[in-house]
Every structure is written in structure tokens, then in C-alpha cells.
Amino acid sequence: MIVSLQPLTLLIEALDHLESKGAQAHLHEISVACSDNFALSLQAFRQISNVDSASQAVRLYHTQLLRLHQKLDSFCRDNNIEDRTALVALEDLLERIEFLFKRDIDPATFLPSHYRKRMYAYVYINIPYILDSLAQKDIPQVYLGEILSAMDSLFENGKIPYIQYRHQDYLIQLVESLRQLAQDKRQGKNWHYRFLVVMVNFNFNHMGFFNRWKELYISDPSFMDALLRFPKHFSCIPNFAYDSNRRSLLELMCEYIQAENTQPHSTLHDHSQRFIHSNFNGKELKIWMHIAVKANIMRSSEKKEVAEEFSKLIKTREGTLLSAHSLTRMDKSAEFHAAVRIRRVLNTMLAELNEQFPELNK
């Protein structure tokens, strides 16, 4: 099957030696070769008699097609080629082959650039308002911040886990499940509980998310103990995960709980005393940290460094620790009411200071 790609391969390899004045005609030849190759590749596939050999042939063909796409894409970007006809023709060939042979495509293959752009647009059009709706159901903000952080990491070049073909189905189904949860209008449901069931079922094993879960577990172990007593709620899909190279979220949770339950009671008690419990909600605590940095109250003037300390030490009035990532993200339009509360607190503090030290008013 890969032999059918020889004419197209020769044309794309020749781009390394092509002068700019001949690029247009050469790109047209590439477009024609892409159109011709679909029939040639199917003809070559039909001649394979062994099932295993056929699957291997598709994978080799697909790998070469991805390499050619990357080379053509780089050429068009490096030379500012505005006419994308050849690139579109190659992407069309790639998608037609993948549609026919989806079961034979290695799901661990890195996702090419045009798919990444498509998935990026889908995720960031939908995720922000879904997370806002989940926040209104009192889902802990630390979880929602880690979902956004995980998406940022997935689409950042060079970061692990690399975005793969498997993520196309994974991200769409995860986003749609979160959307259903966010849009559920029923009253009196334990949305925090249902949210965790979704994240376990979808094996959202992003370490930041797991770390936030550990912090919430420390503050209220009974909540998760109750959740894990009903395994029928979990229907994890095999090989379906945020990071396929890491153990499942459910395994990480169970292992941590087992380790915690084997520790002496005093150790757990001492550990819970290492936090400062504030009377601010998440948004209020975030603003408090920002103005504390601005007022030079903290030892460091870098918000990220201060946020790291806050994230490990200071809990909200709901008993949660905010992640360093969420502490440094500010949305002034969404945090106005929190700012009003902080100003009232500061006015109260100023009034108390003036009362204790009346000479300050002179």
C-alpha cells in the first residue's frame, strides 16, 4: 500500500530543491497526485490477502502520509504560500483513508497540526462556559481550574502527554458529558458527587486534578469513602484516558486512600492542622492574595511564588485549597462581587485600627 505513495512522495521530497518561481505548478502536481492516490491505495489494499498484513500495511501507509503532510505544511508556512489547495488535497486524502481504516490507525499516533487546530477550537469554544455553569453548581473551583490547566498542557507543544489520535474521541466525549452535567436542571442533586463520577469514568488522570482531589480528601475523607463504596457508579472505558501512559484516576484514588487509612490517627490529625482556614470563598481569597502582593505584604513580589504558598497553606471557607494556577488567573468582570466583600473587610480593618490607635487620625 505504501508503494502507491511513491509518486506523491517524490513530488513532496522535491520541495527541498524547488525554487519559489516554480512552486505554484509543482503544488498543483501534488494536488493531482493526492486525488489520484486514493484509488491507487484502495487497489493496493485489496491485493493484500492476510488480515494482519493488511492492518500493518495501513499503519505504514498512514505513517508515511502523516510525514508527507508535515513536510508540505512546513514548506507552505516557511514560504508564506497562501494557496492551500495542495495542503487541503493532502488533508482530504488523509481523512478519507482514516474514515475507511479507523480501526487500523494507531491511536497513540501524534495528532497532526490541522487536527490539533480543529480540536483546540472545539475545546476552547465550549469549555469556558461549561466550567462557569459547573461553578454555579458548587463544583469546587480547584477542580475546574485543573481541567483548564490540563487542556492548556495538552495543546502546548513539547508537553507530556502529547496530544494523540485517541484524544479526538476522548476530548469530544468528555466535553459533552461535562456539558450535560452543567445543563442538568434538576434540583437537589449532589453535583459534586456526580462530577467526580464523570471524571473517574472518563479517567481524567491529570496529576494536577488528582493532587487537588487529595487536598479535598484530607479535609473531608468521608465524602470520598462514601463514593467508593458504590463501584457500580463507575463504568471506566478501557484504554480511554487523559494520559494513556499513567495509571487510572480510580487506581490512584484507591491507592492513596488505602495508604492514608494505614497511617496512625495522630499523623492525619497533625497533617490537617497545617492549614490556615480563611473565611473567604475562592474568588475573595484570590483577590486578597493579589492585593497582598501589590501591598508588599508577602516576602516575594512574584504572584506565582506567592500563589504556590497560598495553594499549600490557606483554605477557603468551604475547606478547599485553590491551585496556584487558579490563584493567578483573574477575571475582573466575574469577580466584582468578591471585590466588594474585600473592600468591606478592609474598611472594617481600617476602622478597628483607627479605634485602637486614635492618634492615627490626628
PDB file of N, CA, C and O in Angstrom, residues 103-150:
ATOM      1  N   ARG A 103     -10.037   1.620  12.431  1.00  0.00           N
ATOM      2  CA  ARG A 103      -9.646   0.572  13.378  1.00  0.00           C
ATOM      3  C   ARG A 103      -8.176   0.199  13.249  1.00  0.00           C
ATOM      4  O   ARG A 103      -7.590  -0.362  14.172  1.00  0.00           O
ATOM      5  N   ASP A 104      -7.600   0.478  12.111  1.00  0.00           N
ATOM      6  CA  ASP A 104      -6.200   0.112  11.877  1.00  0.00           C
ATOM      7  C   ASP A 104      -5.229   1.242  12.203  1.00  0.00           C
ATOM      8  O   ASP A 104      -4.014   1.035  12.180  1.00  0.00           O
ATOM      9  N   ILE A 105      -5.752   2.437  12.485  1.00  0.00           N
ATOM     10  CA  ILE A 105      -4.887   3.574  12.809  1.00  0.00           C
ATOM     11  C   ILE A 105      -4.432   3.454  14.249  1.00  0.00           C
ATOM     12  O   ILE A 105      -5.248   3.243  15.158  1.00  0.00           O
ATOM     13  N   ASP A 106      -3.149   3.591  14.491  1.00  0.00           N
ATOM     14  CA  ASP A 106      -2.608   3.520  15.851  1.00  0.00           C
ATOM     15  C   ASP A 106      -3.100   4.727  16.651  1.00  0.00           C
ATOM     16  O   ASP A 106      -2.774   5.870  16.321  1.00  0.00           O
ATOM     17  N   PRO A 107      -3.903   4.507  17.705  1.00  0.00           N
ATOM     18  CA  PRO A 107      -4.454   5.644  18.475  1.00  0.00           C
ATOM     19  C   PRO A 107      -3.386   6.464  19.193  1.00  0.00           C
ATOM     20  O   PRO A 107      -3.634   7.595  19.593  1.00  0.00           O
ATOM     21  N   ALA A 108      -2.173   5.889  19.347  1.00  0.00           N
ATOM     22  CA  ALA A 108      -1.098   6.609  20.022  1.00  0.00           C
ATOM     23  C   ALA A 108      -0.309   7.513  19.079  1.00  0.00           C
ATOM     24  O   ALA A 108       0.630   8.183  19.502  1.00  0.00           O
ATOM     25  N   THR A 109      -0.696   7.563  17.813  1.00  0.00           N
ATOM     26  CA  THR A 109      -0.012   8.418  16.842  1.00  0.00           C
ATOM     27  C   THR A 109      -0.244   9.887  17.181  1.00  0.00           C
ATOM     28  O   THR A 109      -1.360  10.288  17.522  1.00  0.00           O
ATOM     29  N   PHE A 110       0.804  10.693  17.110  1.00  0.00           N
ATOM     30  CA  PHE A 110       0.672  12.128  17.393  1.00  0.00           C
ATOM     31  C   PHE A 110      -0.304  12.762  16.410  1.00  0.00           C
ATOM     32  O   PHE A 110      -0.290  12.456  15.220  1.00  0.00           O
ATOM     33  N   LEU A 111      -1.132  13.649  16.913  1.00  0.00           N
ATOM     34  CA  LEU A 111      -2.149  14.297  16.096  1.00  0.00           C
ATOM     35  C   LEU A 111      -1.506  15.375  15.217  1.00  0.00           C
ATOM     36  O   LEU A 111      -0.786  16.236  15.729  1.00  0.00           O
ATOM     37  N   PRO A 112      -1.743  15.354  13.901  1.00  0.00           N
ATOM     38  CA  PRO A 112      -1.147  16.382  13.025  1.00  0.00           C
ATOM     39  C   PRO A 112      -1.756  17.759  13.268  1.00  0.00           C
ATOM     40  O   PRO A 112      -2.812  17.893  13.888  1.00  0.00           O
ATOM     41  N   SER A 113      -1.088  18.772  12.745  1.00  0.00           N
ATOM     42  CA  SER A 113      -1.402  20.167  13.089  1.00  0.00           C
ATOM     43  C   SER A 113      -2.830  20.578  12.758  1.00  0.00           C
ATOM     44  O   SER A 113      -3.474  21.283  13.545  1.00  0.00           O
ATOM     45  N   HIS A 114      -3.367  20.154  11.611  1.00  0.00           N
ATOM     46  CA  HIS A 114      -4.708  20.626  11.242  1.00  0.00           C
ATOM     47  C   HIS A 114      -5.780  20.034  12.154  1.00  0.00           C
ATOM     48  O   HIS A 114      -6.791  20.675  12.447  1.00  0.00           O
ATOM     49  N   TYR A 115      -5.563  18.809  12.642  1.00  0.00           N
ATOM     50  CA  TYR A 115      -6.493  18.234  13.617  1.00  0.00           C
ATOM     51  C   TYR A 115      -6.362  18.940  14.961  1.00  0.00           C
ATOM     52  O   TYR A 115      -7.358  19.168  15.657  1.00  0.00           O
ATOM     53  N   ARG A 116      -5.106  19.238  15.362  1.00  0.00           N
ATOM     54  CA  ARG A 116      -4.898  19.928  16.635  1.00  0.00           C
ATOM     55  C   ARG A 116      -5.616  21.271  16.647  1.00  0.00           C
ATOM     56  O   ARG A 116      -6.240  21.646  17.638  1.00  0.00           O
ATOM     57  N   LYS A 117      -5.526  22.010  15.538  1.00  0.00           N
ATOM     58  CA  LYS A 117      -6.201  23.314  15.452  1.00  0.00           C
ATOM     59  C   LYS A 117      -7.717  23.140  15.576  1.00  0.00           C
ATOM     60  O   LYS A 117      -8.397  23.926  16.241  1.00  0.00           O
ATOM     61  N   ARG A 118      -8.222  22.110  14.952  1.00  0.00           N
ATOM     62  CA  ARG A 118      -9.667  21.854  14.985  1.00  0.00           C
ATOM     63  C   ARG A 118     -10.119  21.508  16.414  1.00  0.00           C
ATOM     64  O   ARG A 118     -11.127  22.027  16.903  1.00  0.00           O
ATOM     65  N   MET A 119      -9.362  20.621  17.078  1.00  0.00           N
ATOM     66  CA  MET A 119      -9.711  20.236  18.437  1.00  0.00           C
ATOM     67  C   MET A 119      -9.530  21.408  19.400  1.00  0.00           C
ATOM     68  O   MET A 119     -10.325  21.586  20.330  1.00  0.00           O
ATOM     69  N   TYR A 120      -8.497  22.208  19.200  1.00  0.00           N
ATOM     70  CA  TYR A 120      -8.256  23.379  20.052  1.00  0.00           C
ATOM     71  C   TYR A 120      -9.451  24.325  19.990  1.00  0.00           C
ATOM     72  O   TYR A 120      -9.942  24.808  21.022  1.00  0.00           O
ATOM     73  N   ALA A 121      -9.926  24.588  18.762  1.00  0.00           N
ATOM     74  CA  ALA A 121     -11.076  25.488  18.601  1.00  0.00           C
ATOM     75  C   ALA A 121     -12.309  24.919  19.286  1.00  0.00           C
ATOM     76  O   ALA A 121     -13.042  25.628  19.986  1.00  0.00           O
ATOM     77  N   TYR A 122     -12.541  23.616  19.129  1.00  0.00           N
ATOM     78  CA  TYR A 122     -13.709  22.983  19.745  1.00  0.00           C
ATOM     79  C   TYR A 122     -13.669  23.088  21.269  1.00  0.00           C
ATOM     80  O   TYR A 122     -14.657  23.473  21.912  1.00  0.00           O
ATOM     81  N   VAL A 123     -12.515  22.756  21.849  1.00  0.00           N
ATOM     82  CA  VAL A 123     -12.389  22.752  23.313  1.00  0.00           C
ATOM     83  C   VAL A 123     -12.557  24.150  23.883  1.00  0.00           C
ATOM     84  O   VAL A 123     -13.334  24.372  24.826  1.00  0.00           O
ATOM     85  N   TYR A 124     -11.878  25.148  23.297  1.00  0.00           N
ATOM     86  CA  TYR A 124     -11.875  26.474  23.914  1.00  0.00           C
ATOM     87  C   TYR A 124     -13.103  27.314  23.556  1.00  0.00           C
ATOM     88  O   TYR A 124     -13.327  28.350  24.165  1.00  0.00           O
ATOM     89  N   ILE A 125     -13.898  26.842  22.612  1.00  0.00           N
ATOM     90  CA  ILE A 125     -15.205  27.471  22.385  1.00  0.00           C
ATOM     91  C   ILE A 125     -16.195  26.983  23.440  1.00  0.00           C
ATOM     92  O   ILE A 125     -17.049  27.735  23.912  1.00  0.00           O
ATOM     93  N   ASN A 126     -16.051  25.721  23.850  1.00  0.00           N
ATOM     94  CA  ASN A 126     -17.047  25.102  24.734  1.00  0.00           C
ATOM     95  C   ASN A 126     -16.679  25.087  26.211  1.00  0.00           C
ATOM     96  O   ASN A 126     -17.542  25.303  27.073  1.00  0.00           O
ATOM     97  N   ILE A 127     -15.417  24.812  26.527  1.00  0.00           N
ATOM     98  CA  ILE A 127     -15.016  24.591  27.920  1.00  0.00           C
ATOM     99  C   ILE A 127     -15.279  25.779  28.843  1.00  0.00           C
ATOM    100  O   ILE A 127     -15.793  25.605  29.959  1.00  0.00           O
ATOM    101  N   PRO A 128     -14.949  27.029  28.448  1.00  0.00           N
ATOM    102  CA  PRO A 128     -15.109  28.129  29.414  1.00  0.00           C
ATOM    103  C   PRO A 128     -16.520  28.278  29.975  1.00  0.00           C
ATOM    104  O   PRO A 128     -16.701  28.386  31.199  1.00  0.00           O
ATOM    105  N   TYR A 129     -17.549  28.270  29.107  1.00  0.00           N
ATOM    106  CA  TYR A 129     -18.895  28.475  29.636  1.00  0.00           C
ATOM    107  C   TYR A 129     -19.406  27.218  30.358  1.00  0.00           C
ATOM    108  O   TYR A 129     -20.232  27.308  31.285  1.00  0.00           O
ATOM    109  N   ILE A 130     -18.903  26.033  29.978  1.00  0.00           N
ATOM    110  CA  ILE A 130     -19.273  24.816  30.708  1.00  0.00           C
ATOM    111  C   ILE A 130     -18.727  24.867  32.128  1.00  0.00           C
ATOM    112  O   ILE A 130     -19.426  24.557  33.099  1.00  0.00           O
ATOM    113  N   LEU A 131     -17.473  25.293  32.270  1.00  0.00           N
ATOM    114  CA  LEU A 131     -16.873  25.393  33.600  1.00  0.00           C
ATOM    115  C   LEU A 131     -17.581  26.445  34.444  1.00  0.00           C
ATOM    116  O   LEU A 131     -17.763  26.265  35.657  1.00  0.00           O
ATOM    117  N   ASP A 132     -17.997  27.545  33.821  1.00  0.00           N
ATOM    118  CA  ASP A 132     -18.749  28.569  34.553  1.00  0.00           C
ATOM    119  C   ASP A 132     -20.066  28.000  35.077  1.00  0.00           C
ATOM    120  O   ASP A 132     -20.473  28.282  36.213  1.00  0.00           O
ATOM    121  N   SER A 133     -20.733  27.199  34.242  1.00  0.00           N
ATOM    122  CA  SER A 133     -22.007  26.590  34.665  1.00  0.00           C
ATOM    123  C   SER A 133     -21.791  25.580  35.788  1.00  0.00           C
ATOM    124  O   SER A 133     -22.594  25.484  36.714  1.00  0.00           O
ATOM    125  N   LEU A 134     -20.701  24.831  35.715  1.00  0.00           N
ATOM    126  CA  LEU A 134     -20.396  23.866  36.780  1.00  0.00           C
ATOM    127  C   LEU A 134     -20.072  24.578  38.091  1.00  0.00           C
ATOM    128  O   LEU A 134     -20.412  24.100  39.169  1.00  0.00           O
ATOM    129  N   ALA A 135     -19.415  25.737  37.992  1.00  0.00           N
ATOM    130  CA  ALA A 135     -19.099  26.513  39.199  1.00  0.00           C
ATOM    131  C   ALA A 135     -20.386  26.934  39.903  1.00  0.00           C
ATOM    132  O   ALA A 135     -20.438  26.999  41.140  1.00  0.00           O
ATOM    133  N   GLN A 136     -21.438  27.218  39.129  1.00  0.00           N
ATOM    134  CA  GLN A 136     -22.717  27.610  39.716  1.00  0.00           C
ATOM    135  C   GLN A 136     -23.400  26.442  40.430  1.00  0.00           C
ATOM    136  O   GLN A 136     -24.320  26.633  41.211  1.00  0.00           O
ATOM    137  N   LYS A 137     -22.951  25.219  40.139  1.00  0.00           N
ATOM    138  CA  LYS A 137     -23.460  24.041  40.845  1.00  0.00           C
ATOM    139  C   LYS A 137     -22.579  23.698  42.052  1.00  0.00           C
ATOM    140  O   LYS A 137     -22.668  22.600  42.606  1.00  0.00           O
ATOM    141  N   ASP A 138     -21.709  24.641  42.415  1.00  0.00           N
ATOM    142  CA  ASP A 138     -20.822  24.491  43.581  1.00  0.00           C
ATOM    143  C   ASP A 138     -19.815  23.359  43.424  1.00  0.00           C
ATOM    144  O   ASP A 138     -19.385  22.753  44.412  1.00  0.00           O
ATOM    145  N   ILE A 139     -19.435  23.067  42.178  1.00  0.00           N
ATOM    146  CA  ILE A 139     -18.292  22.181  41.970  1.00  0.00           C
ATOM    147  C   ILE A 139     -17.052  22.940  42.420  1.00  0.00           C
ATOM    148  O   ILE A 139     -16.865  24.094  42.029  1.00  0.00           O
ATOM    149  N   PRO A 140     -16.195  22.376  43.263  1.00  0.00           N
ATOM    150  CA  PRO A 140     -15.026  23.107  43.759  1.00  0.00           C
ATOM    151  C   PRO A 140     -14.210  23.740  42.630  1.00  0.00           C
ATOM    152  O   PRO A 140     -13.878  23.085  41.647  1.00  0.00           O
ATOM    153  N   GLN A 141     -13.907  25.013  42.783  1.00  0.00           N
ATOM    154  CA  GLN A 141     -13.189  25.765  41.752  1.00  0.00           C
ATOM    155  C   GLN A 141     -11.816  25.167  41.456  1.00  0.00           C
ATOM    156  O   GLN A 141     -11.323  25.275  40.332  1.00  0.00           O
ATOM    157  N   VAL A 142     -11.212  24.535  42.444  1.00  0.00           N
ATOM    158  CA  VAL A 142      -9.879  23.961  42.217  1.00  0.00           C
ATOM    159  C   VAL A 142      -9.920  22.875  41.148  1.00  0.00           C
ATOM    160  O   VAL A 142      -8.985  22.720  40.367  1.00  0.00           O
ATOM    161  N   TYR A 143     -11.018  22.121  41.098  1.00  0.00           N
ATOM    162  CA  TYR A 143     -11.163  21.104  40.061  1.00  0.00           C
ATOM    163  C   TYR A 143     -11.290  21.751  38.680  1.00  0.00           C
ATOM    164  O   TYR A 143     -10.673  21.316  37.706  1.00  0.00           O
ATOM    165  N   LEU A 144     -12.121  22.770  38.609  1.00  0.00           N
ATOM    166  CA  LEU A 144     -12.385  23.418  37.318  1.00  0.00           C
ATOM    167  C   LEU A 144     -11.114  24.085  36.787  1.00  0.00           C
ATOM    168  O   LEU A 144     -10.851  24.056  35.576  1.00  0.00           O
ATOM    169  N   GLY A 145     -10.340  24.671  37.692  1.00  0.00           N
ATOM    170  CA  GLY A 145      -9.070  25.273  37.275  1.00  0.00           C
ATOM    171  C   GLY A 145      -8.110  24.240  36.722  1.00  0.00           C
ATOM    172  O   GLY A 145      -7.385  24.497  35.756  1.00  0.00           O
ATOM    173  N   GLU A 146      -8.109  23.039  37.298  1.00  0.00           N
ATOM    174  CA  GLU A 146      -7.208  21.992  36.822  1.00  0.00           C
ATOM    175  C   GLU A 146      -7.655  21.416  35.482  1.00  0.00           C
ATOM    176  O   GLU A 146      -6.827  20.978  34.689  1.00  0.00           O
ATOM    177  N   ILE A 147      -8.954  21.401  35.223  1.00  0.00           N
ATOM    178  CA  ILE A 147      -9.427  20.961  33.898  1.00  0.00           C
ATOM    179  C   ILE A 147      -8.888  21.899  32.829  1.00  0.00           C
ATOM    180  O   ILE A 147      -8.359  21.462  31.797  1.00  0.00           O
ATOM    181  N   LEU A 148      -8.994  23.205  33.076  1.00  0.00           N
ATOM    182  CA  LEU A 148      -8.485  24.182  32.115  1.00  0.00           C
ATOM    183  C   LEU A 148      -6.966  24.062  31.987  1.00  0.00           C
ATOM    184  O   LEU A 148      -6.422  24.129  30.871  1.00  0.00           O
ATOM    185  N   SER A 149      -6.289  23.872  33.096  1.00  0.00           N
ATOM    186  CA  SER A 149      -4.838  23.709  33.068  1.00  0.00           C
ATOM    187  C   SER A 149      -4.444  22.468  32.265  1.00  0.00           C
ATOM    188  O   SER A 149      -3.468  22.488  31.504  1.00  0.00           O
ATOM    189  N   ALA A 150      -5.207  21.391  32.418  1.00  0.00           N
ATOM    190  CA  ALA A 150      -4.917  20.158  31.683  1.00  0.00           C
ATOM    191  C   ALA A 150      -5.095  20.360  30.179  1.00  0.00           C
ATOM    192  O   ALA A 150      -4.311  19.850  29.371  1.00  0.00           O
TER     193      ALA A 150
END
